[in-house]
PDB file of C-alpha atoms in Angstrom:
ATOM      1  CA  MET A   1      48.698 136.211 143.572  1.00  0.00           C
ATOM      2  CA  THR A   2      50.296 137.062 146.904  1.00  0.00           C
ATOM      3  CA  ALA A   3      53.524 135.188 147.582  1.00  0.00           C
ATOM      4  CA  ILE A   4      53.429 132.839 150.565  1.00  0.00           C
ATOM      5  CA  GLU A   5      55.942 133.799 153.213  1.00  0.00           C
ATOM      6  CA  PRO A   6      58.367 130.968 154.011  1.00  0.00           C
ATOM      7  CA  LYS A   7      57.796 129.427 157.425  1.00  0.00           C
ATOM      8  CA  ALA A   8      60.232 130.519 160.109  1.00  0.00           C
ATOM      9  CA  ILE A   9      62.474 127.839 161.616  1.00  0.00           C
ATOM     10  CA  ALA A  10      61.539 127.108 165.218  1.00  0.00           C
ATOM     11  CA  ARG A  11      64.134 126.450 167.879  1.00  0.00           C
ATOM     12  CA  HIS A  12      62.900 122.873 168.405  1.00  0.00           C
ATOM     13  CA  GLU A  13      63.615 122.129 164.734  1.00  0.00           C
ATOM     14  CA  ILE A  14      67.364 122.681 165.233  1.00  0.00           C
ATOM     15  CA  THR A  15      69.908 120.367 166.838  1.00  0.00           C
ATOM     16  CA  GLY A  16      73.136 122.026 167.909  1.00  0.00           C
ATOM     17  CA  VAL A  17      76.289 120.039 167.135  1.00  0.00           C
ATOM     18  CA  ILE A  18      79.458 120.903 169.025  1.00  0.00           C
ATOM     19  CA  LEU A  19      82.464 119.701 167.047  1.00  0.00           C
ATOM     20  CA  ALA A  20      85.064 118.299 169.437  1.00  0.00           C
ATOM     21  CA  GLY A  21      86.469 115.501 167.302  1.00  0.00           C
ATOM     22  CA  GLY A  22      89.753 117.016 166.148  1.00  0.00           C
ATOM     23  CA  ARG A  23      93.304 116.048 166.988  1.00  0.00           C
ATOM     24  CA  GLY A  24      94.275 119.380 168.591  1.00  0.00           C
ATOM     25  CA  SER A  25      97.618 119.142 166.816  1.00  0.00           C
ATOM     26  CA  ARG A  26      98.643 122.766 167.340  1.00  0.00           C
ATOM     27  CA  LEU A  27      97.849 122.451 171.057  1.00  0.00           C
ATOM     28  CA  GLY A  28     100.194 119.516 171.464  1.00  0.00           C
ATOM     29  CA  GLY A  29      97.626 116.873 170.623  1.00  0.00           C
ATOM     30  CA  VAL A  30      95.342 117.612 173.574  1.00  0.00           C
ATOM     31  CA  ASP A  31      91.572 117.253 173.357  1.00  0.00           C
ATOM     32  CA  LYS A  32      90.561 120.852 172.721  1.00  0.00           C
ATOM     33  CA  GLY A  33      87.106 120.515 174.179  1.00  0.00           C
ATOM     34  CA  LEU A  34      88.659 119.723 177.562  1.00  0.00           C
ATOM     35  CA  VAL A  35      91.189 122.575 177.538  1.00  0.00           C
ATOM     36  CA  ARG A  36      90.394 124.931 180.415  1.00  0.00           C
ATOM     37  CA  PHE A  37      89.430 128.514 179.640  1.00  0.00           C
ATOM     38  CA  HIS A  38      89.003 130.711 182.696  1.00  0.00           C
ATOM     39  CA  GLY A  39      88.804 127.640 184.883  1.00  0.00           C
ATOM     40  CA  ARG A  40      86.260 125.661 182.855  1.00  0.00           C
ATOM     41  CA  PRO A  41      86.631 123.245 179.908  1.00  0.00           C
ATOM     42  CA  LEU A  42      85.912 124.808 176.544  1.00  0.00           C
ATOM     43  CA  ILE A  43      83.097 122.329 175.958  1.00  0.00           C
ATOM     44  CA  GLU A  44      81.189 123.858 178.884  1.00  0.00           C
ATOM     45  CA  HIS A  45      81.393 127.335 177.368  1.00  0.00           C
ATOM     46  CA  ALA A  46      80.036 125.962 174.076  1.00  0.00           C
ATOM     47  CA  ILE A  47      77.210 124.093 175.802  1.00  0.00           C
ATOM     48  CA  ASP A  48      76.151 127.141 177.798  1.00  0.00           C
ATOM     49  CA  ALA A  49      76.154 129.381 174.730  1.00  0.00           C
ATOM     50  CA  LEU A  50      74.374 126.998 172.359  1.00  0.00           C
ATOM     51  CA  ARG A  51      71.821 125.253 174.586  1.00  0.00           C
ATOM     52  CA  PRO A  52      69.384 128.219 174.827  1.00  0.00           C
ATOM     53  CA  GLN A  53      69.363 128.605 171.027  1.00  0.00           C
ATOM     54  CA  VAL A  54      68.452 125.083 169.900  1.00  0.00           C
ATOM     55  CA  GLY A  55      66.071 122.251 170.656  1.00  0.00           C
ATOM     56  CA  GLY A  56      68.758 119.745 171.627  1.00  0.00           C
ATOM     57  CA  LEU A  57      72.508 119.159 171.550  1.00  0.00           C
ATOM     58  CA  LEU A  58      74.981 116.585 170.266  1.00  0.00           C
ATOM     59  CA  ILE A  59      78.715 116.427 170.904  1.00  0.00           C
ATOM     60  CA  SER A  60      80.931 115.119 168.109  1.00  0.00           C
ATOM     61  CA  ALA A  61      83.979 113.496 169.726  1.00  0.00           C
ATOM     62  CA  ASN A  62      86.470 110.790 168.821  1.00  0.00           C
ATOM     63  CA  ARG A  63      88.086 110.373 172.253  1.00  0.00           C
ATOM     64  CA  ASN A  64      87.248 110.961 175.923  1.00  0.00           C
ATOM     65  CA  ARG A  65      83.653 110.154 175.061  1.00  0.00           C
ATOM     66  CA  ASP A  66      82.873 109.129 178.624  1.00  0.00           C
ATOM     67  CA  VAL A  67      83.941 112.574 179.833  1.00  0.00           C
ATOM     68  CA  TYR A  68      81.739 114.316 177.278  1.00  0.00           C
ATOM     69  CA  ALA A  69      78.854 111.964 178.043  1.00  0.00           C
ATOM     70  CA  SER A  70      78.992 113.092 181.682  1.00  0.00           C
ATOM     71  CA  TYR A  71      77.342 116.339 180.571  1.00  0.00           C
ATOM     72  CA  GLY A  72      74.166 114.422 179.807  1.00  0.00           C
ATOM     73  CA  ILE A  73      74.407 115.097 176.069  1.00  0.00           C
ATOM     74  CA  PRO A  74      74.570 112.373 173.393  1.00  0.00           C
ATOM     75  CA  VAL A  75      78.109 111.867 172.089  1.00  0.00           C
ATOM     76  CA  ILE A  76      78.677 110.712 168.511  1.00  0.00           C
ATOM     77  CA  ALA A  77      81.841 109.539 166.771  1.00  0.00           C
ATOM     78  CA  ASP A  78      82.731 110.082 163.121  1.00  0.00           C
ATOM     79  CA  VAL A  79      80.918 107.561 160.954  1.00  0.00           C
ATOM     80  CA  THR A  80      83.699 107.771 158.375  1.00  0.00           C
ATOM     81  CA  GLY A  81      86.496 106.891 160.787  1.00  0.00           C
ATOM     82  CA  ASP A  82      88.349 108.890 163.410  1.00  0.00           C
ATOM     83  CA  TYR A  83      89.705 112.383 162.731  1.00  0.00           C
ATOM     84  CA  ASP A  84      88.291 112.937 159.264  1.00  0.00           C
ATOM     85  CA  GLY A  85      87.653 116.613 159.929  1.00  0.00           C
ATOM     86  CA  PRO A  86      84.632 118.716 160.897  1.00  0.00           C
ATOM     87  CA  LEU A  87      82.465 117.585 157.998  1.00  0.00           C
ATOM     88  CA  ALA A  88      82.705 113.996 159.225  1.00  0.00           C
ATOM     89  CA  GLY A  89      81.306 115.108 162.560  1.00  0.00           C
ATOM     90  CA  ILE A  90      78.561 117.030 160.808  1.00  0.00           C
ATOM     91  CA  LEU A  91      77.644 113.991 158.715  1.00  0.00           C
ATOM     92  CA  SER A  92      77.492 111.834 161.844  1.00  0.00           C
ATOM     93  CA  ALA A  93      75.109 114.349 163.409  1.00  0.00           C
ATOM     94  CA  MET A  94      72.899 114.388 160.336  1.00  0.00           C
ATOM     95  CA  ARG A  95      72.661 110.605 160.494  1.00  0.00           C
ATOM     96  CA  VAL A  96      71.293 110.533 164.031  1.00  0.00           C
ATOM     97  CA  THR A  97      69.326 113.735 164.489  1.00  0.00           C
ATOM     98  CA  GLU A  98      65.551 113.762 164.271  1.00  0.00           C
ATOM     99  CA  THR A  99      65.348 117.498 163.594  1.00  0.00           C
ATOM    100  CA  ALA A 100      65.129 119.129 160.181  1.00  0.00           C
ATOM    101  CA  TYR A 101      68.237 121.258 160.773  1.00  0.00           C
ATOM    102  CA  ILE A 102      71.583 121.093 162.494  1.00  0.00           C
ATOM    103  CA  LEU A 103      73.658 124.032 163.694  1.00  0.00           C
ATOM    104  CA  ALA A 104      77.367 123.214 163.781  1.00  0.00           C
ATOM    105  CA  VAL A 105      79.925 125.073 165.890  1.00  0.00           C
ATOM    106  CA  PRO A 106      83.483 124.182 166.934  1.00  0.00           C
ATOM    107  CA  CYS A 107      84.240 123.507 170.585  1.00  0.00           C
ATOM    108  CA  ASP A 108      87.140 125.960 170.729  1.00  0.00           C
ATOM    109  CA  THR A 109      85.170 129.210 170.439  1.00  0.00           C
ATOM    110  CA  PRO A 110      84.192 130.246 173.968  1.00  0.00           C
ATOM    111  CA  SER A 111      82.244 133.422 173.132  1.00  0.00           C
ATOM    112  CA  LEU A 112      79.551 132.293 170.682  1.00  0.00           C
ATOM    113  CA  PRO A 113      76.951 135.016 170.031  1.00  0.00           C
ATOM    114  CA  PRO A 114      73.540 134.492 171.676  1.00  0.00           C
ATOM    115  CA  ASP A 115      71.731 135.232 168.414  1.00  0.00           C
ATOM    116  CA  LEU A 116      73.742 132.857 166.222  1.00  0.00           C
ATOM    117  CA  ALA A 117      70.907 130.415 165.534  1.00  0.00           C
ATOM    118  CA  GLU A 118      68.296 133.137 165.117  1.00  0.00           C
ATOM    119  CA  ARG A 119      70.234 135.062 162.505  1.00  0.00           C
ATOM    120  CA  LEU A 120      71.355 132.004 160.557  1.00  0.00           C
ATOM    121  CA  ALA A 121      67.824 130.603 160.579  1.00  0.00           C
ATOM    122  CA  GLY A 122      66.321 133.882 159.425  1.00  0.00           C
ATOM    123  CA  ALA A 123      68.723 134.155 156.498  1.00  0.00           C
ATOM    124  CA  LEU A 124      68.229 130.527 155.472  1.00  0.00           C
ATOM    125  CA  THR A 125      64.457 130.964 155.528  1.00  0.00           C
ATOM    126  CA  ASP A 126      64.490 134.245 153.622  1.00  0.00           C
ATOM    127  CA  ALA A 127      66.728 132.799 150.905  1.00  0.00           C
ATOM    128  CA  GLN A 128      64.933 129.432 150.932  1.00  0.00           C
ATOM    129  CA  ALA A 129      68.394 127.913 150.969  1.00  0.00           C
ATOM    130  CA  GLU A 130      69.714 124.587 152.245  1.00  0.00           C
ATOM    131  CA  ALA A 131      72.335 126.181 154.444  1.00  0.00           C
ATOM    132  CA  SER A 132      73.479 129.466 155.936  1.00  0.00           C
ATOM    133  CA  VAL A 133      76.984 130.253 157.129  1.00  0.00           C
ATOM    134  CA  VAL A 134      78.753 132.910 159.177  1.00  0.00           C
ATOM    135  CA  PHE A 135      80.613 135.558 157.191  1.00  0.00           C
ATOM    136  CA  CYS A 136      82.825 137.962 159.088  1.00  0.00           C
ATOM    137  CA  HIS A 137      85.038 140.782 157.819  1.00  0.00           C
ATOM    138  CA  GLY A 138      85.183 139.421 154.276  1.00  0.00           C
ATOM    139  CA  ARG A 139      85.802 135.812 155.267  1.00  0.00           C
ATOM    140  CA  MET A 140      83.545 132.784 155.458  1.00  0.00           C
ATOM    141  CA  GLN A 141      83.607 130.813 158.709  1.00  0.00           C
ATOM    142  CA  PRO A 142      82.396 127.474 157.295  1.00  0.00           C
ATOM    143  CA  VAL A 143      82.240 125.478 160.539  1.00  0.00           C
ATOM    144  CA  PHE A 144      79.690 127.918 161.965  1.00  0.00           C
ATOM    145  CA  ALA A 145      76.758 126.877 159.828  1.00  0.00           C
ATOM    146  CA  LEU A 146      73.097 125.935 159.843  1.00  0.00           C
ATOM    147  CA  MET A 147      72.179 123.150 157.411  1.00  0.00           C
ATOM    148  CA  ARG A 148      69.251 120.991 156.424  1.00  0.00           C
ATOM    149  CA  SER A 149      69.763 117.523 157.864  1.00  0.00           C
ATOM    150  CA  ASP A 150      68.517 115.810 154.720  1.00  0.00           C
ATOM    151  CA  VAL A 151      71.610 116.726 152.697  1.00  0.00           C
ATOM    152  CA  ASP A 152      73.445 113.886 154.451  1.00  0.00           C
ATOM    153  CA  ASP A 153      73.704 111.622 151.410  1.00  0.00           C
ATOM    154  CA  ARG A 154      75.215 114.438 149.357  1.00  0.00           C
ATOM    155  CA  LEU A 155      77.668 115.238 152.137  1.00  0.00           C
ATOM    156  CA  GLU A 156      78.709 111.588 152.355  1.00  0.00           C
ATOM    157  CA  GLN A 157      79.383 111.594 148.627  1.00  0.00           C
ATOM    158  CA  TYR A 158      81.315 114.865 148.927  1.00  0.00           C
ATOM    159  CA  LEU A 159      83.527 113.334 151.619  1.00  0.00           C
ATOM    160  CA  THR A 160      84.701 110.707 149.129  1.00  0.00           C
ATOM    161  CA  THR A 161      86.394 113.447 147.108  1.00  0.00           C
ATOM    162  CA  SER A 162      89.963 114.518 147.661  1.00  0.00           C
ATOM    163  CA  SER A 163      88.910 117.991 148.844  1.00  0.00           C
ATOM    164  CA  ARG A 164      86.741 117.544 151.950  1.00  0.00           C
ATOM    165  CA  GLY A 165      87.030 121.286 152.589  1.00  0.00           C
ATOM    166  CA  ALA A 166      84.210 122.793 154.639  1.00  0.00           C
ATOM    167  CA  GLY A 167      84.279 126.023 152.640  1.00  0.00           C
ATOM    168  CA  ALA A 168      83.917 124.218 149.336  1.00  0.00           C
ATOM    169  CA  TRP A 169      81.033 122.220 150.799  1.00  0.00           C
ATOM    170  CA  MET A 170      79.242 125.432 151.769  1.00  0.00           C
ATOM    171  CA  HIS A 171      79.678 126.727 148.228  1.00  0.00           C
ATOM    172  CA  GLN A 172      78.399 123.460 146.798  1.00  0.00           C
ATOM    173  CA  LEU A 173      75.297 123.685 148.983  1.00  0.00           C
ATOM    174  CA  GLY A 174      74.686 127.259 147.883  1.00  0.00           C
ATOM    175  CA  ALA A 175      74.845 128.442 151.475  1.00  0.00           C
ATOM    176  CA  VAL A 176      73.698 131.998 152.093  1.00  0.00           C
ATOM    177  CA  SER A 177      76.309 134.108 153.899  1.00  0.00           C
ATOM    178  CA  VAL A 178      75.242 135.968 157.031  1.00  0.00           C
ATOM    179  CA  ASP A 179      77.321 138.995 158.013  1.00  0.00           C
ATOM    180  CA  PHE A 180      78.392 138.859 161.667  1.00  0.00           C
ATOM    181  CA  SER A 181      80.967 141.641 161.437  1.00  0.00           C
ATOM    182  CA  ASP A 182      79.200 143.302 164.367  1.00  0.00           C
ATOM    183  CA  ARG A 183      80.156 140.309 166.504  1.00  0.00           C
ATOM    184  CA  ALA A 184      83.585 139.547 165.067  1.00  0.00           C
ATOM    185  CA  GLY A 185      85.242 138.721 168.390  1.00  0.00           C
ATOM    186  CA  ALA A 186      82.630 136.072 169.082  1.00  0.00           C
ATOM    187  CA  PHE A 187      84.305 133.783 166.557  1.00  0.00           C
ATOM    188  CA  ASP A 188      87.822 133.974 167.968  1.00  0.00           C
ATOM    189  CA  ASN A 189      88.984 130.406 168.392  1.00  0.00           C
ATOM    190  CA  ILE A 190      91.772 128.630 170.200  1.00  0.00           C
ATOM    191  CA  ASN A 191      94.256 126.696 168.104  1.00  0.00           C
ATOM    192  CA  THR A 192      97.505 127.333 169.971  1.00  0.00           C
ATOM    193  CA  PRO A 193      98.654 128.063 173.551  1.00  0.00           C
ATOM    194  CA  GLU A 194      99.194 131.649 172.415  1.00  0.00           C
ATOM    195  CA  ASP A 195      95.558 131.885 171.312  1.00  0.00           C
ATOM    196  CA  LEU A 196      94.443 130.617 174.692  1.00  0.00           C
ATOM    197  CA  LYS A 197      96.508 133.184 176.576  1.00  0.00           C
ATOM    198  CA  ARG A 198      95.428 136.023 174.289  1.00  0.00           C
ATOM    199  CA  LEU A 199      91.730 135.265 174.593  1.00  0.00           C
ATOM    200  CA  GLU A 200      91.871 134.842 178.351  1.00  0.00           C
ATOM    201  CA  GLU A 201      93.557 138.234 178.629  1.00  0.00           C
ATOM    202  CA  LYS A 202      90.982 139.768 176.286  1.00  0.00           C
ATOM    203  CA  VAL A 203      88.105 138.527 178.432  1.00  0.00           C
ATOM    204  CA  LEU A 204      89.725 139.924 181.566  1.00  0.00           C
ATOM    205  CA  GLN A 205      90.128 143.306 179.912  1.00  0.00           C
ATOM    206  CA  GLN A 206      86.452 143.345 178.916  1.00  0.00           C
ATOM    207  CA  ALA A 207      85.257 142.360 182.386  1.00  0.00           C
TER     208      ALA A 207
END
């Protein structure tokens, strides 16, 4: 009997979730999504990069929600309480989305690859897995991940543990790793003022 090919994931089946709910501690407590990168808030770079790849967007934020809402995108707060980490934002997105999948990315990565969703979706489908995650130069990047939305109850239970680590959650889900070593610079993120300066200079050099 010929094996049935798994159905490809369509763009409209994916909701993109931009994670902007952190404290920004290493940036002096500022809201990272509103930090300006080459004259524009980081959240705008994330929106522009992710919007063409998914059916709809959500922004996970625990402050300045009115500012984020001005972009015309639904804003959700952590259902577990403020500042419980990226997985809390992901769980909140799973609770409200009507799509079968969510694609999570952090707000502080201004150069997301244009084929992020396509490659993660292809790997998830091929492996018939519940999640796929970016792997780059021997390291998992667990907050860049595509997941089935219906694992929300298991994620909520996981968040009651003492770990709460995103990497451990990916392992628990059996996420398939997708090698993005060819686009390594696309996952450079901004945690400190030094990161911000370095990445701005890097973009200028590439222009």
